[in-house]
PDB file of C-alpha atoms and ligand atoms in Angstrom:
ATOM      1  CA  MET A   1     -26.555  30.743 204.363  1.00  0.00           C
ATOM      2  CA  PRO A   2     -23.522  32.736 205.585  1.00  0.00           C
ATOM      3  CA  LEU A   3     -20.616  30.825 207.070  1.00  0.00           C
ATOM      4  CA  ILE A   4     -20.947  30.908 210.850  1.00  0.00           C
ATOM      5  CA  ILE A   5     -17.750  30.724 212.836  1.00  0.00           C
ATOM      6  CA  LYS A   6     -17.839  28.973 216.187  1.00  0.00           C
ATOM      7  CA  ASP A   7     -18.951  31.233 219.061  1.00  0.00           C
ATOM      8  CA  GLU A   8     -20.072  33.915 216.623  1.00  0.00           C
ATOM      9  CA  TYR A   9     -23.746  33.041 216.684  1.00  0.00           C
ATOM     10  CA  PRO A  10     -26.129  35.473 214.990  1.00  0.00           C
ATOM     11  CA  GLU A  11     -28.338  37.630 217.217  1.00  0.00           C
ATOM     12  CA  THR A  12     -31.465  36.177 215.676  1.00  0.00           C
ATOM     13  CA  LEU A  13     -32.161  32.835 214.031  1.00  0.00           C
ATOM     14  CA  PHE A  14     -34.829  34.332 211.749  1.00  0.00           C
ATOM     15  CA  ARG A  15     -34.489  36.526 208.678  1.00  0.00           C
ATOM     16  CA  GLU A  16     -36.403  39.767 208.213  1.00  0.00           C
ATOM     17  CA  ASP A  17     -38.969  37.950 206.065  1.00  0.00           C
ATOM     18  CA  GLY A  18     -39.764  35.625 208.999  1.00  0.00           C
ATOM     19  CA  LYS A  19     -38.009  32.597 207.486  1.00  0.00           C
ATOM     20  CA  ARG A  20     -35.267  30.680 209.232  1.00  0.00           C
ATOM     21  CA  LEU A  21     -31.647  31.447 208.296  1.00  0.00           C
ATOM     22  CA  ASP A  22     -31.614  28.656 205.706  1.00  0.00           C
ATOM     23  CA  GLY A  23     -34.854  29.971 204.159  1.00  0.00           C
ATOM     24  CA  ARG A  24     -37.212  27.411 205.703  1.00  0.00           C
ATOM     25  CA  ASP A  25     -40.563  27.921 207.366  1.00  0.00           C
ATOM     26  CA  ASN A  26     -40.872  26.783 210.986  1.00  0.00           C
ATOM     27  CA  ASN A  27     -42.662  23.583 209.916  1.00  0.00           C
ATOM     28  CA  GLU A  28     -40.464  22.727 206.984  1.00  0.00           C
ATOM     29  CA  LEU A  29     -38.089  19.780 206.749  1.00  0.00           C
ATOM     30  CA  ARG A  30     -34.721  20.124 205.092  1.00  0.00           C
ATOM     31  CA  PRO A  31     -34.479  18.234 201.767  1.00  0.00           C
ATOM     32  CA  ILE A  32     -34.078  14.489 202.386  1.00  0.00           C
ATOM     33  CA  LYS A  33     -32.617  11.927 199.991  1.00  0.00           C
ATOM     34  CA  MET A  34     -32.113   8.238 200.776  1.00  0.00           C
ATOM     35  CA  GLU A  35     -30.546   5.333 198.919  1.00  0.00           C
ATOM     36  CA  VAL A  36     -29.979   1.686 199.798  1.00  0.00           C
ATOM     37  CA  GLY A  37     -27.475  -0.948 198.732  1.00  0.00           C
ATOM     38  CA  ILE A  38     -24.616   1.399 197.978  1.00  0.00           C
ATOM     39  CA  ILE A  39     -21.831  -0.396 199.899  1.00  0.00           C
ATOM     40  CA  LYS A  40     -21.155  -3.661 198.094  1.00  0.00           C
ATOM     41  CA  ASN A  41     -19.032  -5.254 200.830  1.00  0.00           C
ATOM     42  CA  ALA A  42     -21.761  -4.882 203.435  1.00  0.00           C
ATOM     43  CA  ASP A  43     -24.748  -7.198 203.965  1.00  0.00           C
ATOM     44  CA  GLY A  44     -26.924  -4.107 203.845  1.00  0.00           C
ATOM     45  CA  SER A  45     -26.291  -0.407 203.513  1.00  0.00           C
ATOM     46  CA  ALA A  46     -27.917   2.969 203.153  1.00  0.00           C
ATOM     47  CA  TYR A  47     -26.969   6.555 202.457  1.00  0.00           C
ATOM     48  CA  LEU A  48     -28.813   9.610 203.658  1.00  0.00           C
ATOM     49  CA  GLU A  49     -28.571  13.260 202.782  1.00  0.00           C
ATOM     50  CA  TRP A  50     -30.631  15.336 205.157  1.00  0.00           C
ATOM     51  CA  GLY A  51     -29.992  19.018 204.586  1.00  0.00           C
ATOM     52  CA  ASN A  52     -26.217  19.293 204.820  1.00  0.00           C
ATOM     53  CA  ASN A  53     -25.878  16.023 206.735  1.00  0.00           C
ATOM     54  CA  LYS A  54     -24.346  13.224 204.689  1.00  0.00           C
ATOM     55  CA  ILE A  55     -24.337   9.838 206.396  1.00  0.00           C
ATOM     56  CA  PHE A  56     -23.541   6.235 205.418  1.00  0.00           C
ATOM     57  CA  ALA A  57     -24.674   3.161 207.318  1.00  0.00           C
ATOM     58  CA  ALA A  58     -23.325  -0.351 206.710  1.00  0.00           C
ATOM     59  CA  VAL A  59     -24.749  -3.481 208.332  1.00  0.00           C
ATOM     60  CA  TYR A  60     -23.089  -6.864 208.871  1.00  0.00           C
ATOM     61  CA  GLY A  61     -24.739  -9.885 210.408  1.00  0.00           C
ATOM     62  CA  PRO A  62     -25.785 -12.170 211.827  1.00  0.00           C
ATOM     63  CA  ARG A  63     -22.137 -13.132 212.268  1.00  0.00           C
ATOM     64  CA  GLU A  64     -19.666 -14.410 214.825  1.00  0.00           C
ATOM     65  CA  VAL A  65     -19.135 -12.088 217.787  1.00  0.00           C
ATOM     66  CA  HIS A  66     -15.707 -10.516 218.238  1.00  0.00           C
ATOM     67  CA  PRO A  67     -14.538 -10.383 220.980  1.00  0.00           C
ATOM     68  CA  HIS A  68     -16.137 -13.742 221.832  1.00  0.00           C
ATOM     69  CA  HIS A  69     -16.864 -12.876 225.453  1.00  0.00           C
ATOM     70  CA  LEU A  70     -19.537 -10.395 224.303  1.00  0.00           C
ATOM     71  CA  ALA A  71     -21.639 -13.197 222.785  1.00  0.00           C
ATOM     72  CA  LYS A  72     -24.891 -14.077 224.577  1.00  0.00           C
ATOM     73  CA  PRO A  73     -26.038 -17.712 224.624  1.00  0.00           C
ATOM     74  CA  ASP A  74     -29.754 -16.872 224.488  1.00  0.00           C
ATOM     75  CA  LYS A  75     -29.860 -14.021 221.946  1.00  0.00           C
ATOM     76  CA  GLY A  76     -27.993 -12.072 219.328  1.00  0.00           C
ATOM     77  CA  ILE A  77     -26.457  -8.703 220.122  1.00  0.00           C
ATOM     78  CA  LEU A  78     -26.686  -5.415 218.236  1.00  0.00           C
ATOM     79  CA  ARG A  79     -23.583  -3.246 218.149  1.00  0.00           C
ATOM     80  CA  VAL A  80     -23.634   0.262 216.719  1.00  0.00           C
ATOM     81  CA  PHE A  81     -20.580   2.355 215.912  1.00  0.00           C
ATOM     82  CA  TYR A  82     -21.387   6.025 215.196  1.00  0.00           C
ATOM     83  CA  ARG A  83     -18.385   7.996 213.940  1.00  0.00           C
ATOM     84  CA  MET A  84     -17.917  11.498 212.607  1.00  0.00           C
ATOM     85  CA  ALA A  85     -15.247  12.053 209.985  1.00  0.00           C
ATOM     86  CA  THR A  86     -12.507  14.502 210.960  1.00  0.00           C
ATOM     87  CA  PHE A  87     -13.639  16.793 208.144  1.00  0.00           C
ATOM     88  CA  SER A  88     -17.364  16.542 208.912  1.00  0.00           C
ATOM     89  CA  VAL A  89     -17.561  19.640 211.107  1.00  0.00           C
ATOM     90  CA  PHE A  90     -16.167  23.186 211.049  1.00  0.00           C
ATOM     91  CA  ASP A  91     -13.584  22.548 213.788  1.00  0.00           C
ATOM     92  CA  ARG A  92     -11.349  19.573 213.064  1.00  0.00           C
ATOM     93  CA  LYS A  93     -12.870  16.636 214.897  1.00  0.00           C
ATOM     94  CA  ARG A  94     -10.452  14.411 216.787  1.00  0.00           C
ATOM     95  CA  PRO A  95     -10.323  11.061 214.977  1.00  0.00           C
ATOM     96  CA  ALA A  96     -10.621   8.960 218.152  1.00  0.00           C
ATOM     97  CA  PRO A  97     -14.223   8.308 219.199  1.00  0.00           C
ATOM     98  CA  GLY A  98     -15.139  10.631 222.048  1.00  0.00           C
ATOM     99  CA  ARG A  99     -17.811  10.568 224.739  1.00  0.00           C
ATOM    100  CA  ARG A 100     -20.443  12.020 222.364  1.00  0.00           C
ATOM    101  CA  GLU A 101     -19.875   9.312 219.744  1.00  0.00           C
ATOM    102  CA  LYS A 102     -20.135   6.584 222.374  1.00  0.00           C
ATOM    103  CA  GLU A 103     -23.376   8.107 223.665  1.00  0.00           C
ATOM    104  CA  ILE A 104     -24.893   8.366 220.184  1.00  0.00           C
ATOM    105  CA  SER A 105     -23.807   4.787 219.331  1.00  0.00           C
ATOM    106  CA  MET A 106     -25.585   3.625 222.465  1.00  0.00           C
ATOM    107  CA  ILE A 107     -28.821   5.529 221.863  1.00  0.00           C
ATOM    108  CA  VAL A 108     -28.990   4.406 218.217  1.00  0.00           C
ATOM    109  CA  ALA A 109     -28.622   0.778 219.378  1.00  0.00           C
ATOM    110  CA  ASP A 110     -31.328   1.313 222.041  1.00  0.00           C
ATOM    111  CA  CYS A 111     -33.684   2.676 219.364  1.00  0.00           C
ATOM    112  CA  LEU A 112     -33.131  -0.151 216.922  1.00  0.00           C
ATOM    113  CA  GLU A 113     -33.024  -3.139 219.266  1.00  0.00           C
ATOM    114  CA  PRO A 114     -36.810  -3.272 219.877  1.00  0.00           C
ATOM    115  CA  VAL A 115     -37.547  -3.840 216.181  1.00  0.00           C
ATOM    116  CA  LEU A 116     -35.156  -6.786 215.775  1.00  0.00           C
ATOM    117  CA  PHE A 117     -35.827 -10.438 216.640  1.00  0.00           C
ATOM    118  CA  LEU A 118     -32.510 -10.868 218.474  1.00  0.00           C
ATOM    119  CA  GLU A 119     -33.836 -13.907 220.361  1.00  0.00           C
ATOM    120  CA  LEU A 120     -33.766 -15.830 217.057  1.00  0.00           C
ATOM    121  CA  TYR A 121     -29.990 -15.382 216.657  1.00  0.00           C
ATOM    122  CA  PRO A 122     -28.276 -16.646 219.848  1.00  0.00           C
ATOM    123  CA  GLY A 123     -24.505 -16.305 219.972  1.00  0.00           C
ATOM    124  CA  THR A 124     -24.287 -13.923 217.002  1.00  0.00           C
ATOM    125  CA  SER A 125     -23.964 -10.194 216.423  1.00  0.00           C
ATOM    126  CA  PHE A 126     -25.417  -7.582 214.133  1.00  0.00           C
ATOM    127  CA  GLU A 127     -23.116  -4.657 213.585  1.00  0.00           C
ATOM    128  CA  VAL A 128     -24.093  -1.256 212.263  1.00  0.00           C
ATOM    129  CA  PHE A 129     -21.359   1.167 211.234  1.00  0.00           C
ATOM    130  CA  ILE A 130     -22.479   4.772 210.832  1.00  0.00           C
ATOM    131  CA  GLU A 131     -20.121   7.244 209.213  1.00  0.00           C
ATOM    132  CA  VAL A 132     -21.043  10.926 209.272  1.00  0.00           C
ATOM    133  CA  MET A 133     -19.266  12.600 206.372  1.00  0.00           C
ATOM    134  CA  ASP A 134     -20.817  16.038 206.797  1.00  0.00           C
ATOM    135  CA  ALA A 135     -22.689  17.196 209.902  1.00  0.00           C
ATOM    136  CA  ASP A 136     -25.140  20.031 210.353  1.00  0.00           C
ATOM    137  CA  GLY A 137     -27.404  19.284 213.319  1.00  0.00           C
ATOM    138  CA  GLY A 138     -29.644  16.297 213.919  1.00  0.00           C
ATOM    139  CA  THR A 139     -27.077  13.634 213.069  1.00  0.00           C
ATOM    140  CA  ARG A 140     -28.361  11.266 215.780  1.00  0.00           C
ATOM    141  CA  CYS A 141     -31.867  11.367 214.280  1.00  0.00           C
ATOM    142  CA  ALA A 142     -30.490  10.988 210.772  1.00  0.00           C
ATOM    143  CA  SER A 143     -28.303   8.088 211.973  1.00  0.00           C
ATOM    144  CA  ILE A 144     -31.247   6.207 213.494  1.00  0.00           C
ATOM    145  CA  THR A 145     -33.216   6.690 210.272  1.00  0.00           C
ATOM    146  CA  VAL A 146     -30.420   5.578 207.944  1.00  0.00           C
ATOM    147  CA  ALA A 147     -29.357   2.669 210.184  1.00  0.00           C
ATOM    148  CA  ALA A 148     -32.930   1.284 210.214  1.00  0.00           C
ATOM    149  CA  LEU A 149     -32.943   1.480 206.439  1.00  0.00           C
ATOM    150  CA  ALA A 150     -29.594  -0.341 206.189  1.00  0.00           C
ATOM    151  CA  LEU A 151     -30.879  -3.139 208.469  1.00  0.00           C
ATOM    152  CA  ALA A 152     -33.914  -3.549 206.220  1.00  0.00           C
ATOM    153  CA  ASP A 153     -31.674  -3.508 203.145  1.00  0.00           C
ATOM    154  CA  ALA A 154     -29.664  -6.364 204.702  1.00  0.00           C
ATOM    155  CA  GLY A 155     -32.889  -8.435 204.699  1.00  0.00           C
ATOM    156  CA  ILE A 156     -32.804  -8.792 208.474  1.00  0.00           C
ATOM    157  CA  PRO A 157     -36.297  -9.592 209.815  1.00  0.00           C
ATOM    158  CA  MET A 158     -37.680  -6.491 211.525  1.00  0.00           C
ATOM    159  CA  LYS A 159     -40.967  -5.654 213.199  1.00  0.00           C
ATOM    160  CA  SER A 160     -40.914  -2.250 211.493  1.00  0.00           C
ATOM    161  CA  LEU A 161     -38.656   0.593 210.538  1.00  0.00           C
ATOM    162  CA  VAL A 162     -37.624   3.306 212.992  1.00  0.00           C
ATOM    163  CA  SER A 163     -37.705   7.007 212.094  1.00  0.00           C
ATOM    164  CA  ALA A 164     -36.395  10.009 213.990  1.00  0.00           C
ATOM    165  CA  ILE A 165     -36.533  13.790 213.935  1.00  0.00           C
ATOM    166  CA  ALA A 166     -35.558  16.689 216.194  1.00  0.00           C
ATOM    167  CA  VAL A 167     -38.033  19.396 217.095  1.00  0.00           C
ATOM    168  CA  GLY A 168     -37.192  22.426 219.190  1.00  0.00           C
ATOM    169  CA  LYS A 169     -37.482  26.062 220.064  1.00  0.00           C
ATOM    170  CA  ILE A 170     -35.505  28.898 218.558  1.00  0.00           C
ATOM    171  CA  ASP A 171     -36.025  32.567 219.425  1.00  0.00           C
ATOM    172  CA  GLY A 172     -39.159  31.437 221.300  1.00  0.00           C
ATOM    173  CA  LYS A 173     -40.736  29.730 218.271  1.00  0.00           C
ATOM    174  CA  LYS A 174     -41.479  26.052 217.711  1.00  0.00           C
ATOM    175  CA  VAL A 175     -39.573  24.609 214.763  1.00  0.00           C
ATOM    176  CA  ILE A 176     -38.914  21.188 213.319  1.00  0.00           C
ATOM    177  CA  ASP A 177     -35.677  19.646 212.098  1.00  0.00           C
ATOM    178  CA  LEU A 178     -33.090  21.954 213.657  1.00  0.00           C
ATOM    179  CA  SER A 179     -29.953  22.756 211.687  1.00  0.00           C
ATOM    180  CA  GLY A 180     -26.520  22.885 213.368  1.00  0.00           C
ATOM    181  CA  ILE A 181     -26.670  26.587 214.219  1.00  0.00           C
ATOM    182  CA  GLU A 182     -30.277  26.292 215.449  1.00  0.00           C
ATOM    183  CA  ASP A 183     -29.269  23.348 217.613  1.00  0.00           C
ATOM    184  CA  LYS A 184     -26.428  25.328 219.185  1.00  0.00           C
ATOM    185  CA  ALA A 185     -27.976  28.800 219.473  1.00  0.00           C
ATOM    186  CA  GLY A 186     -31.637  27.818 220.060  1.00  0.00           C
ATOM    187  CA  GLU A 187     -33.412  27.350 223.399  1.00  0.00           C
ATOM    188  CA  ALA A 188     -34.486  23.725 223.164  1.00  0.00           C
ATOM    189  CA  ASP A 189     -33.746  20.628 221.142  1.00  0.00           C
ATOM    190  CA  LEU A 190     -35.811  17.453 221.396  1.00  0.00           C
ATOM    191  CA  PRO A 191     -34.679  14.460 219.324  1.00  0.00           C
ATOM    192  CA  ILE A 192     -37.478  11.878 219.031  1.00  0.00           C
ATOM    193  CA  ALA A 193     -37.581   8.417 217.433  1.00  0.00           C
ATOM    194  CA  ILE A 194     -40.550   6.130 216.866  1.00  0.00           C
ATOM    195  CA  THR A 195     -40.828   2.387 216.279  1.00  0.00           C
ATOM    196  CA  TRP A 196     -43.670   2.009 213.808  1.00  0.00           C
ATOM    197  CA  TYR A 197     -44.907  -1.493 214.690  1.00  0.00           C
ATOM    198  CA  ASN A 198     -46.262  -0.262 218.019  1.00  0.00           C
ATOM    199  CA  GLU A 199     -45.983   3.514 217.454  1.00  0.00           C
ATOM    200  CA  GLU A 200     -43.930   3.856 220.627  1.00  0.00           C
ATOM    201  CA  ILE A 201     -41.283   6.454 221.271  1.00  0.00           C
ATOM    202  CA  SER A 202     -37.899   4.758 221.374  1.00  0.00           C
ATOM    203  CA  LEU A 203     -35.847   7.921 221.837  1.00  0.00           C
ATOM    204  CA  LEU A 204     -36.681  11.093 223.678  1.00  0.00           C
ATOM    205  CA  GLN A 205     -33.791  13.316 224.612  1.00  0.00           C
ATOM    206  CA  PHE A 206     -34.106  16.862 225.781  1.00  0.00           C
ATOM    207  CA  ASP A 207     -31.720  19.710 225.928  1.00  0.00           C
ATOM    208  CA  GLY A 208     -33.035  23.143 226.933  1.00  0.00           C
ATOM    209  CA  ASP A 209     -36.031  24.734 228.517  1.00  0.00           C
ATOM    210  CA  MET A 210     -39.783  24.061 228.065  1.00  0.00           C
ATOM    211  CA  ASP A 211     -42.890  23.238 230.109  1.00  0.00           C
ATOM    212  CA  LEU A 212     -45.001  20.061 229.981  1.00  0.00           C
ATOM    213  CA  ASN A 213     -47.699  21.561 227.711  1.00  0.00           C
ATOM    214  CA  GLU A 214     -45.067  22.645 225.243  1.00  0.00           C
ATOM    215  CA  MET A 215     -43.514  19.184 225.391  1.00  0.00           C
ATOM    216  CA  ASN A 216     -46.884  17.611 224.432  1.00  0.00           C
ATOM    217  CA  GLU A 217     -47.278  20.048 221.548  1.00  0.00           C
ATOM    218  CA  PHE A 218     -43.794  19.157 220.381  1.00  0.00           C
ATOM    219  CA  LEU A 219     -44.592  15.448 220.469  1.00  0.00           C
ATOM    220  CA  ASP A 220     -47.685  15.968 218.281  1.00  0.00           C
ATOM    221  CA  LEU A 221     -45.683  18.111 215.885  1.00  0.00           C
ATOM    222  CA  ALA A 222     -42.922  15.519 215.658  1.00  0.00           C
ATOM    223  CA  LYS A 223     -45.360  12.681 214.939  1.00  0.00           C
ATOM    224  CA  GLU A 224     -46.734  14.477 211.894  1.00  0.00           C
ATOM    225  CA  PHE A 225     -43.273  14.836 210.350  1.00  0.00           C
ATOM    226  CA  LEU A 226     -42.056  11.404 211.422  1.00  0.00           C
ATOM    227  CA  LYS A 227     -44.718  10.008 209.075  1.00  0.00           C
ATOM    228  CA  SER A 228     -43.161  11.865 206.121  1.00  0.00           C
ATOM    229  CA  ILE A 229     -39.733  10.468 206.992  1.00  0.00           C
ATOM    230  CA  HIS A 230     -41.156   6.960 207.295  1.00  0.00           C
ATOM    231  CA  ASN A 231     -42.734   7.324 203.838  1.00  0.00           C
ATOM    232  CA  ILE A 232     -39.385   8.291 202.319  1.00  0.00           C
ATOM    233  CA  GLN A 233     -37.770   5.228 203.957  1.00  0.00           C
ATOM    234  CA  LEU A 234     -40.518   2.950 202.595  1.00  0.00           C
ATOM    235  CA  ASP A 235     -40.337   4.472 199.094  1.00  0.00           C
ATOM    236  CA  THR A 236     -36.555   4.029 199.079  1.00  0.00           C
ATOM    237  CA  LEU A 237     -36.855   0.338 199.926  1.00  0.00           C
ATOM    238  CA  LYS A 238     -39.685  -0.200 197.435  1.00  0.00           C
ATOM    239  CA  SER A 239     -37.752   1.446 194.615  1.00  0.00           C
ATOM    240  CA  LYS A 240     -34.866  -1.000 195.202  1.00  0.00           C
ATOM    241  CA  TYR A 241     -37.209  -3.957 194.699  1.00  0.00           C
ATOM    242  CA  ILE A 242     -38.976  -2.358 191.727  1.00  0.00           C
ATOM    243  CA  LYS A 243     -35.568  -1.887 190.037  1.00  0.00           C
ATOM    244  CA  LEU A 244     -34.634  -5.505 190.853  1.00  0.00           C
ATOM    245  CA  GLN A 245     -37.927  -6.735 189.430  1.00  0.00           C
ATOM    246  CA  GLU A 246     -37.419  -4.704 186.241  1.00  0.00           C
ATOM    247  CA  LYS A 247     -33.878  -6.045 185.879  1.00  0.00           C
ATOM    248  CA  THR A 248     -35.029  -9.654 186.378  1.00  0.00           C
ATOM    249  CA  SER A 249     -37.833  -9.379 183.857  1.00  0.00           C
ATOM    250  CA  LYS A 250     -35.482  -7.722 181.327  1.00  0.00           C
ATOM    251  CA  ASN A 251     -32.930 -10.547 181.818  1.00  0.00           C
ATOM    252  CA  LYS A 252     -35.716 -13.095 181.353  1.00  0.00           C
ATOM    253  CA  LYS A 253     -36.866 -11.427 178.132  1.00  0.00           C
ATOM    254  CA  ASP A 254     -33.264 -11.383 176.851  1.00  0.00           C
ATOM    255  CA  GLU A 255     -32.912 -15.108 177.694  1.00  0.00           C
ATOM    256  CA  ASP A 256     -36.212 -15.888 175.929  1.00  0.00           C
ATOM    257  CA  LYS A 257     -35.066 -13.970 172.844  1.00  0.00           C
ATOM    258  CA  LYS A 258     -31.799 -15.945 172.795  1.00  0.00           C
ATOM    259  CA  GLY A 259     -33.798 -19.175 173.120  1.00  0.00           C
ATOM    260  CA  ASP A 260     -35.962 -18.224 170.115  1.00  0.00           C
ATOM    261  CA  LYS A 261     -32.922 -17.818 167.849  1.00  0.00           C
TER     262      LYS A 261
HETATM  263  N1  LIG B 301     -20.877  19.287 216.054  1.00  0.00           N
HETATM  264  C1  LIG B 301     -19.647  19.878 215.865  1.00  0.00           C
HETATM  265  N2  LIG B 301     -18.551  19.287 216.419  1.00  0.00           N
HETATM  266  C2  LIG B 301     -18.617  18.148 217.143  1.00  0.00           C
HETATM  267  C3  LIG B 301     -19.882  17.576 217.356  1.00  0.00           C
HETATM  268  C4  LIG B 301     -20.991  18.164 216.803  1.00  0.00           C
HETATM  269  O1  LIG B 301     -19.542  20.889 215.187  1.00  0.00           O
HETATM  270  O2  LIG B 301     -17.587  17.646 217.627  1.00  0.00           O
HETATM  271  C5  LIG B 301     -22.055  19.904 215.418  1.00  0.00           C
HETATM  272  C6  LIG B 301     -22.630  19.028 214.304  1.00  0.00           C
HETATM  273  O3  LIG B 301     -23.076  19.845 213.237  1.00  0.00           O
HETATM  274  C7  LIG B 301     -23.800  18.386 214.983  1.00  0.00           C
HETATM  275  C8  LIG B 301     -24.275  19.527 215.865  1.00  0.00           C
HETATM  276  O4  LIG B 301     -23.079  20.100 216.365  1.00  0.00           O
HETATM  277  O5  LIG B 301     -24.765  17.935 214.079  1.00  0.00           O
HETATM  278  C9  LIG B 301     -25.166  19.145 216.999  1.00  0.00           C
HETATM  279  O6  LIG B 301     -24.552  18.152 217.762  1.00  0.00           O
HETATM  280  P1  LIG B 301     -25.345  17.308 218.840  1.00  0.00           P
HETATM  281  O7  LIG B 301     -24.342  16.754 219.790  1.00  0.00           O
HETATM  282  O8  LIG B 301     -26.472  18.109 219.388  1.00  0.00           O
HETATM  283  O9  LIG B 301     -25.923  16.057 218.009  1.00  0.00           O
HETATM  284  P2  LIG B 301     -26.830  16.002 216.713  1.00  0.00           P
HETATM  285  O10 LIG B 301     -27.734  17.217 216.698  1.00  0.00           O
HETATM  286  O11 LIG B 301     -25.908  15.961 215.536  1.00  0.00           O
HETATM  287  O12 LIG B 301     -27.606  14.742 216.878  1.00  0.00           O
END
């Protein structure tokens, strides 16, 4: 895809062959890769590559609340810190967290809170640190997805995972999983998250222009692809435990061999 300089958006977001600028069909996700347990100092962690987005999430908790006055006597608290690295976008991003980062931290926390049993952890906090290393549209959805995975990796009891995706409209056509340029130059962008234990929408933001019928069509479209994202999250977690199981049984065999000698 050609390098697009800020404010020099292309006239059309589709190529002559009808594909999107990055070669995708309208209903095609960008490639997604997830890993868990990659940050050794954290209680749980995950890494996500979603198209050009590269995002780490590290989870700590339950632990003492700092500052103490934030602690709640009847339940634990969830704190989320979404940050974009200075080098993660085309224009240098100011290192201090801005209004957008505070907003995204808040919506990620709102999406994740319903799946945690915070009432079981009074006086403590769970902290999720999200670091966006490379950004190309849809980082809030990718952050929700990777943060849920990191919480699960930390072994924190959860009702279910949470998955998210953005759907939207570009050049009048419905598309899923908008890239950075599609997000900026398109007509509508609708980030959606779902909590799987009750299949309820835990995030629905909307930027752009569409009618109610279109909105319903978008919700159906999103649900189909949210399932694929959920499956990748589940497979990522399962593969961690399969590897652990293999390692344990290999260690046991080695021990048995030593014992036989
Ligand atoms: N972006 C940027 N500079 C910024 C913030 C965002 O270039 O300071 C880009 C980045 O690629 C991001 C996209 O704009 O993914 C869309 O940002 P938005 O606020 O819509 O959130 P997102 O789609 O990442 O959830």
